[in-house]
Amino acid sequence: MKYLPIFADMIRAKIIGISRHRLATDGDGVTTLVAFQGCPLRCRYCLNPQSLDYERNFRTVTPRELYDETRIDELYFLATGGGVTFGGGEPGLQPAFITEFRRLCGPQWKIVLETSLNIQAENLEALLGVADGLIIDIKDLDPDVYEAYTGRTNSRVLENLKTIAGKGRQADCLVRLPLIPHYNSDDDRAASRAFLESLGYGRFDLFTYKTDFTNGPRKRHMQDS
């Protein structure tokens, strides 16, 4: 997709937060994490439930405003091979915003998307043209497990995984495979991994959700990668 500069300031998005100086957590080098509001999923153990709070008055920014704010760390990005990671929420809902942001920052910054891939095919097509990498939060590839946990089907996820593979972009992807208490098993996760490997994916992040049913399940505990 191409967007004329004259219309660029009409592109706006709500963000729930910006986190600077992240190291080796959202991609290579020093990164800034930008979290969008909005997500198509309703995960039972949502890690960022504020992204679904549509009554809250979050900041609305243009790509230019976000670029001006994040460029303060450009030297860190260039020196370490880092850049901006877009998460949320679901950054795959914001292809116009991210495309314009890429035009502003140029090719020197790395742009990574932290995505569920439960997005329209045309959104993915646009974003693959501007993203250097994807961190894909698969949940589970079993349709019944996925729908029970997220409240949505995973048909788009499966098709988008095949699209990425068809373009030979598997090496640009880190796929997160969680063990989700009360929803999936080690066998389920092994089956998901086997299917992904059959498509040529080879980088995986294995972990177990750490749940706190008193304060709400919010954190995860990394186990393996």
PDB file of N, CA and C in Angstrom, residues 39-100:
ATOM      1  N   CYS A  39      -7.925  -5.129  19.688  1.00  0.00           N
ATOM      2  CA  CYS A  39      -7.518  -6.497  19.398  1.00  0.00           C
ATOM      3  C   CYS A  39      -8.751  -7.299  18.990  1.00  0.00           C
ATOM      4  N   PRO A  40      -8.621  -8.190  18.005  1.00  0.00           N
ATOM      5  CA  PRO A  40      -9.771  -9.007  17.607  1.00  0.00           C
ATOM      6  C   PRO A  40     -10.034 -10.169  18.553  1.00  0.00           C
ATOM      7  N   LEU A  41      -9.086 -10.484  19.428  1.00  0.00           N
ATOM      8  CA  LEU A  41      -9.217 -11.641  20.306  1.00  0.00           C
ATOM      9  C   LEU A  41      -9.748 -11.233  21.678  1.00  0.00           C
ATOM     10  N   ARG A  42     -10.264 -12.217  22.389  1.00  0.00           N
ATOM     11  CA  ARG A  42     -10.716 -12.024  23.766  1.00  0.00           C
ATOM     12  C   ARG A  42     -10.124 -13.154  24.606  1.00  0.00           C
ATOM     13  N   CYS A  43      -8.807 -13.118  24.734  1.00  0.00           N
ATOM     14  CA  CYS A  43      -8.087 -14.195  25.411  1.00  0.00           C
ATOM     15  C   CYS A  43      -8.435 -14.238  26.895  1.00  0.00           C
ATOM     16  N   ARG A  44      -8.584 -15.439  27.405  1.00  0.00           N
ATOM     17  CA  ARG A  44      -8.964 -15.614  28.805  1.00  0.00           C
ATOM     18  C   ARG A  44      -7.897 -15.088  29.754  1.00  0.00           C
ATOM     19  N   TYR A  45      -6.635 -15.254  29.394  1.00  0.00           N
ATOM     20  CA  TYR A  45      -5.527 -14.747  30.209  1.00  0.00           C
ATOM     21  C   TYR A  45      -4.855 -13.588  29.473  1.00  0.00           C
ATOM     22  N   CYS A  46      -5.603 -12.573  29.161  1.00  0.00           N
ATOM     23  CA  CYS A  46      -5.073 -11.442  28.401  1.00  0.00           C
ATOM     24  C   CYS A  46      -3.966 -10.741  29.175  1.00  0.00           C
ATOM     25  N   LEU A  47      -2.821 -10.540  28.518  1.00  0.00           N
ATOM     26  CA  LEU A  47      -1.683  -9.909  29.180  1.00  0.00           C
ATOM     27  C   LEU A  47      -1.791  -8.383  29.187  1.00  0.00           C
ATOM     28  N   ASN A  48      -2.583  -7.831  28.272  1.00  0.00           N
ATOM     29  CA  ASN A  48      -2.774  -6.377  28.209  1.00  0.00           C
ATOM     30  C   ASN A  48      -4.254  -6.058  28.090  1.00  0.00           C
ATOM     31  N   PRO A  49      -5.027  -6.311  29.132  1.00  0.00           N
ATOM     32  CA  PRO A  49      -6.475  -6.097  29.032  1.00  0.00           C
ATOM     33  C   PRO A  49      -6.857  -4.644  28.780  1.00  0.00           C
ATOM     34  N   GLN A  50      -5.950  -3.715  29.107  1.00  0.00           N
ATOM     35  CA  GLN A  50      -6.259  -2.308  28.855  1.00  0.00           C
ATOM     36  C   GLN A  50      -6.419  -2.031  27.363  1.00  0.00           C
ATOM     37  N   SER A  51      -5.842  -2.885  26.521  1.00  0.00           N
ATOM     38  CA  SER A  51      -5.978  -2.681  25.081  1.00  0.00           C
ATOM     39  C   SER A  51      -7.411  -2.874  24.608  1.00  0.00           C
ATOM     40  N   LEU A  52      -8.248  -3.478  25.451  1.00  0.00           N
ATOM     41  CA  LEU A  52      -9.655  -3.710  25.107  1.00  0.00           C
ATOM     42  C   LEU A  52     -10.598  -2.727  25.807  1.00  0.00           C
ATOM     43  N   ASP A  53     -10.018  -1.778  26.524  1.00  0.00           N
ATOM     44  CA  ASP A  53     -10.826  -0.792  27.243  1.00  0.00           C
ATOM     45  C   ASP A  53     -11.105   0.390  26.315  1.00  0.00           C
ATOM     46  N   TYR A  54     -12.220   0.315  25.593  1.00  0.00           N
ATOM     47  CA  TYR A  54     -12.527   1.338  24.589  1.00  0.00           C
ATOM     48  C   TYR A  54     -13.159   2.591  25.197  1.00  0.00           C
ATOM     49  N   GLU A  55     -13.447   2.561  26.480  1.00  0.00           N
ATOM     50  CA  GLU A  55     -14.008   3.752  27.129  1.00  0.00           C
ATOM     51  C   GLU A  55     -12.915   4.641  27.715  1.00  0.00           C
ATOM     52  N   ARG A  56     -11.725   4.110  27.816  1.00  0.00           N
ATOM     53  CA  ARG A  56     -10.620   4.871  28.395  1.00  0.00           C
ATOM     54  C   ARG A  56     -10.043   5.821  27.351  1.00  0.00           C
ATOM     55  N   ASN A  57      -9.624   6.986  27.791  1.00  0.00           N
ATOM     56  CA  ASN A  57      -9.154   8.026  26.888  1.00  0.00           C
ATOM     57  C   ASN A  57      -7.650   7.901  26.661  1.00  0.00           C
ATOM     58  N   PHE A  58      -7.255   6.941  25.832  1.00  0.00           N
ATOM     59  CA  PHE A  58      -5.846   6.764  25.512  1.00  0.00           C
ATOM     60  C   PHE A  58      -5.400   7.829  24.521  1.00  0.00           C
ATOM     61  N   ARG A  59      -4.083   8.001  24.419  1.00  0.00           N
ATOM     62  CA  ARG A  59      -3.513   8.967  23.492  1.00  0.00           C
ATOM     63  C   ARG A  59      -3.797   8.566  22.050  1.00  0.00           C
ATOM     64  N   THR A  60      -4.118   9.559  21.241  1.00  0.00           N
ATOM     65  CA  THR A  60      -4.225   9.365  19.803  1.00  0.00           C
ATOM     66  C   THR A  60      -3.065  10.091  19.145  1.00  0.00           C
ATOM     67  N   VAL A  61      -2.310   9.378  18.301  1.00  0.00           N
ATOM     68  CA  VAL A  61      -1.132   9.976  17.686  1.00  0.00           C
ATOM     69  C   VAL A  61      -1.148   9.721  16.182  1.00  0.00           C
ATOM     70  N   THR A  62      -0.420  10.552  15.463  1.00  0.00           N
ATOM     71  CA  THR A  62      -0.150  10.325  14.052  1.00  0.00           C
ATOM     72  C   THR A  62       1.203   9.625  13.937  1.00  0.00           C
ATOM     73  N   PRO A  63       1.488   9.025  12.786  1.00  0.00           N
ATOM     74  CA  PRO A  63       2.825   8.452  12.602  1.00  0.00           C
ATOM     75  C   PRO A  63       3.937   9.476  12.795  1.00  0.00           C
ATOM     76  N   ARG A  64       3.731  10.694  12.332  1.00  0.00           N
ATOM     77  CA  ARG A  64       4.736  11.742  12.500  1.00  0.00           C
ATOM     78  C   ARG A  64       4.979  12.038  13.975  1.00  0.00           C
ATOM     79  N   GLU A  65       3.917  12.137  14.751  1.00  0.00           N
ATOM     80  CA  GLU A  65       4.075  12.417  16.177  1.00  0.00           C
ATOM     81  C   GLU A  65       4.814  11.278  16.880  1.00  0.00           C
ATOM     82  N   LEU A  66       4.484  10.059  16.509  1.00  0.00           N
ATOM     83  CA  LEU A  66       5.175   8.921  17.121  1.00  0.00           C
ATOM     84  C   LEU A  66       6.643   8.888  16.695  1.00  0.00           C
ATOM     85  N   TYR A  67       6.905   9.161  15.437  1.00  0.00           N
ATOM     86  CA  TYR A  67       8.290   9.195  14.962  1.00  0.00           C
ATOM     87  C   TYR A  67       9.094  10.254  15.702  1.00  0.00           C
ATOM     88  N   ASP A  68       8.527  11.444  15.847  1.00  0.00           N
ATOM     89  CA  ASP A  68       9.227  12.519  16.547  1.00  0.00           C
ATOM     90  C   ASP A  68       9.521  12.138  18.000  1.00  0.00           C
ATOM     91  N   GLU A  69       8.637  11.358  18.589  1.00  0.00           N
ATOM     92  CA  GLU A  69       8.820  10.951  19.985  1.00  0.00           C
ATOM     93  C   GLU A  69       9.850   9.836  20.122  1.00  0.00           C
ATOM     94  N   THR A  70       9.879   8.918  19.175  1.00  0.00           N
ATOM     95  CA  THR A  70      10.766   7.758  19.307  1.00  0.00           C
ATOM     96  C   THR A  70      12.166   8.004  18.756  1.00  0.00           C
ATOM     97  N   ARG A  71      12.329   9.002  17.917  1.00  0.00           N
ATOM     98  CA  ARG A  71      13.634   9.222  17.300  1.00  0.00           C
ATOM     99  C   ARG A  71      14.686   9.665  18.308  1.00  0.00           C
ATOM    100  N   ILE A  72      14.292   9.980  19.521  1.00  0.00           N
ATOM    101  CA  ILE A  72      15.246  10.327  20.561  1.00  0.00           C
ATOM    102  C   ILE A  72      16.235   9.187  20.798  1.00  0.00           C
ATOM    103  N   ASP A  73      15.811   7.964  20.484  1.00  0.00           N
ATOM    104  CA  ASP A  73      16.672   6.798  20.698  1.00  0.00           C
ATOM    105  C   ASP A  73      17.287   6.270  19.408  1.00  0.00           C
ATOM    106  N   GLU A  74      17.325   7.092  18.379  1.00  0.00           N
ATOM    107  CA  GLU A  74      17.821   6.620  17.085  1.00  0.00           C
ATOM    108  C   GLU A  74      19.261   6.121  17.162  1.00  0.00           C
ATOM    109  N   LEU A  75      20.111   6.789  17.925  1.00  0.00           N
ATOM    110  CA  LEU A  75      21.498   6.347  18.035  1.00  0.00           C
ATOM    111  C   LEU A  75      21.588   4.944  18.616  1.00  0.00           C
ATOM    112  N   TYR A  76      20.724   4.653  19.596  1.00  0.00           N
ATOM    113  CA  TYR A  76      20.701   3.301  20.163  1.00  0.00           C
ATOM    114  C   TYR A  76      20.247   2.293  19.104  1.00  0.00           C
ATOM    115  N   PHE A  77      19.226   2.656  18.350  1.00  0.00           N
ATOM    116  CA  PHE A  77      18.718   1.755  17.318  1.00  0.00           C
ATOM    117  C   PHE A  77      19.809   1.432  16.293  1.00  0.00           C
ATOM    118  N   LEU A  78      20.484   2.482  15.813  1.00  0.00           N
ATOM    119  CA  LEU A  78      21.480   2.292  14.764  1.00  0.00           C
ATOM    120  C   LEU A  78      22.702   1.540  15.277  1.00  0.00           C
ATOM    121  N   ALA A  79      23.096   1.797  16.523  1.00  0.00           N
ATOM    122  CA  ALA A  79      24.299   1.167  17.071  1.00  0.00           C
ATOM    123  C   ALA A  79      24.092  -0.309  17.387  1.00  0.00           C
ATOM    124  N   THR A  80      22.841  -0.696  17.683  1.00  0.00           N
ATOM    125  CA  THR A  80      22.584  -2.069  18.138  1.00  0.00           C
ATOM    126  C   THR A  80      21.767  -2.901  17.163  1.00  0.00           C
ATOM    127  N   GLY A  81      21.336  -2.301  16.074  1.00  0.00           N
ATOM    128  CA  GLY A  81      20.477  -3.028  15.145  1.00  0.00           C
ATOM    129  C   GLY A  81      19.055  -3.169  15.646  1.00  0.00           C
ATOM    130  N   GLY A  82      18.637  -2.233  16.472  1.00  0.00           N
ATOM    131  CA  GLY A  82      17.288  -2.266  17.034  1.00  0.00           C
ATOM    132  C   GLY A  82      16.333  -1.356  16.293  1.00  0.00           C
ATOM    133  N   GLY A  83      15.259  -1.007  16.982  1.00  0.00           N
ATOM    134  CA  GLY A  83      14.249  -0.151  16.361  1.00  0.00           C
ATOM    135  C   GLY A  83      12.966  -0.168  17.147  1.00  0.00           C
ATOM    136  N   VAL A  84      11.857  -0.160  16.452  1.00  0.00           N
ATOM    137  CA  VAL A  84      10.544  -0.080  17.087  1.00  0.00           C
ATOM    138  C   VAL A  84       9.794  -1.392  16.882  1.00  0.00           C
ATOM    139  N   THR A  85       9.257  -1.904  17.978  1.00  0.00           N
ATOM    140  CA  THR A  85       8.382  -3.068  17.927  1.00  0.00           C
ATOM    141  C   THR A  85       6.963  -2.602  18.200  1.00  0.00           C
ATOM    142  N   PHE A  86       6.049  -2.946  17.300  1.00  0.00           N
ATOM    143  CA  PHE A  86       4.646  -2.597  17.473  1.00  0.00           C
ATOM    144  C   PHE A  86       3.909  -3.803  18.043  1.00  0.00           C
ATOM    145  N   GLY A  87       3.227  -3.577  19.183  1.00  0.00           N
ATOM    146  CA  GLY A  87       2.440  -4.619  19.815  1.00  0.00           C
ATOM    147  C   GLY A  87       1.074  -4.086  20.170  1.00  0.00           C
ATOM    148  N   GLY A  88       0.531  -4.614  21.237  1.00  0.00           N
ATOM    149  CA  GLY A  88      -0.795  -4.133  21.612  1.00  0.00           C
ATOM    150  C   GLY A  88      -1.425  -4.950  22.716  1.00  0.00           C
ATOM    151  N   GLY A  89      -2.698  -5.300  22.503  1.00  0.00           N
ATOM    152  CA  GLY A  89      -3.440  -5.090  21.267  1.00  0.00           C
ATOM    153  C   GLY A  89      -2.853  -5.815  20.054  1.00  0.00           C
ATOM    154  N   GLU A  90      -3.353  -5.423  18.909  1.00  0.00           N
ATOM    155  CA  GLU A  90      -2.984  -6.075  17.653  1.00  0.00           C
ATOM    156  C   GLU A  90      -2.508  -5.047  16.639  1.00  0.00           C
ATOM    157  N   PRO A  91      -1.190  -4.983  16.375  1.00  0.00           N
ATOM    158  CA  PRO A  91      -0.686  -4.015  15.400  1.00  0.00           C
ATOM    159  C   PRO A  91      -1.115  -4.325  13.974  1.00  0.00           C
ATOM    160  N   GLY A  92      -1.523  -5.571  13.721  1.00  0.00           N
ATOM    161  CA  GLY A  92      -1.976  -5.925  12.385  1.00  0.00           C
ATOM    162  C   GLY A  92      -3.248  -5.222  11.963  1.00  0.00           C
ATOM    163  N   LEU A  93      -3.893  -4.513  12.896  1.00  0.00           N
ATOM    164  CA  LEU A  93      -5.064  -3.711  12.567  1.00  0.00           C
ATOM    165  C   LEU A  93      -4.685  -2.316  12.085  1.00  0.00           C
ATOM    166  N   GLN A  94      -3.370  -2.007  12.061  1.00  0.00           N
ATOM    167  CA  GLN A  94      -2.911  -0.649  11.759  1.00  0.00           C
ATOM    168  C   GLN A  94      -1.929  -0.620  10.589  1.00  0.00           C
ATOM    169  N   PRO A  95      -2.251  -1.211   9.444  1.00  0.00           N
ATOM    170  CA  PRO A  95      -1.274  -1.235   8.347  1.00  0.00           C
ATOM    171  C   PRO A  95      -0.932   0.145   7.794  1.00  0.00           C
ATOM    172  N   ALA A  96      -1.911   1.043   7.699  1.00  0.00           N
ATOM    173  CA  ALA A  96      -1.627   2.371   7.160  1.00  0.00           C
ATOM    174  C   ALA A  96      -0.693   3.141   8.080  1.00  0.00           C
ATOM    175  N   PHE A  97      -0.941   3.064   9.378  1.00  0.00           N
ATOM    176  CA  PHE A  97      -0.110   3.776  10.354  1.00  0.00           C
ATOM    177  C   PHE A  97       1.325   3.273  10.288  1.00  0.00           C
ATOM    178  N   ILE A  98       1.503   1.961  10.311  1.00  0.00           N
ATOM    179  CA  ILE A  98       2.851   1.394  10.351  1.00  0.00           C
ATOM    180  C   ILE A  98       3.578   1.625   9.034  1.00  0.00           C
ATOM    181  N   THR A  99       2.861   1.582   7.917  1.00  0.00           N
ATOM    182  CA  THR A  99       3.471   1.863   6.619  1.00  0.00           C
ATOM    183  C   THR A  99       3.980   3.292   6.549  1.00  0.00           C
ATOM    184  N   GLU A 100       3.193   4.233   7.035  1.00  0.00           N
ATOM    185  CA  GLU A 100       3.629   5.630   7.041  1.00  0.00           C
ATOM    186  C   GLU A 100       4.779   5.837   8.014  1.00  0.00           C
TER     187      GLU A 100
END
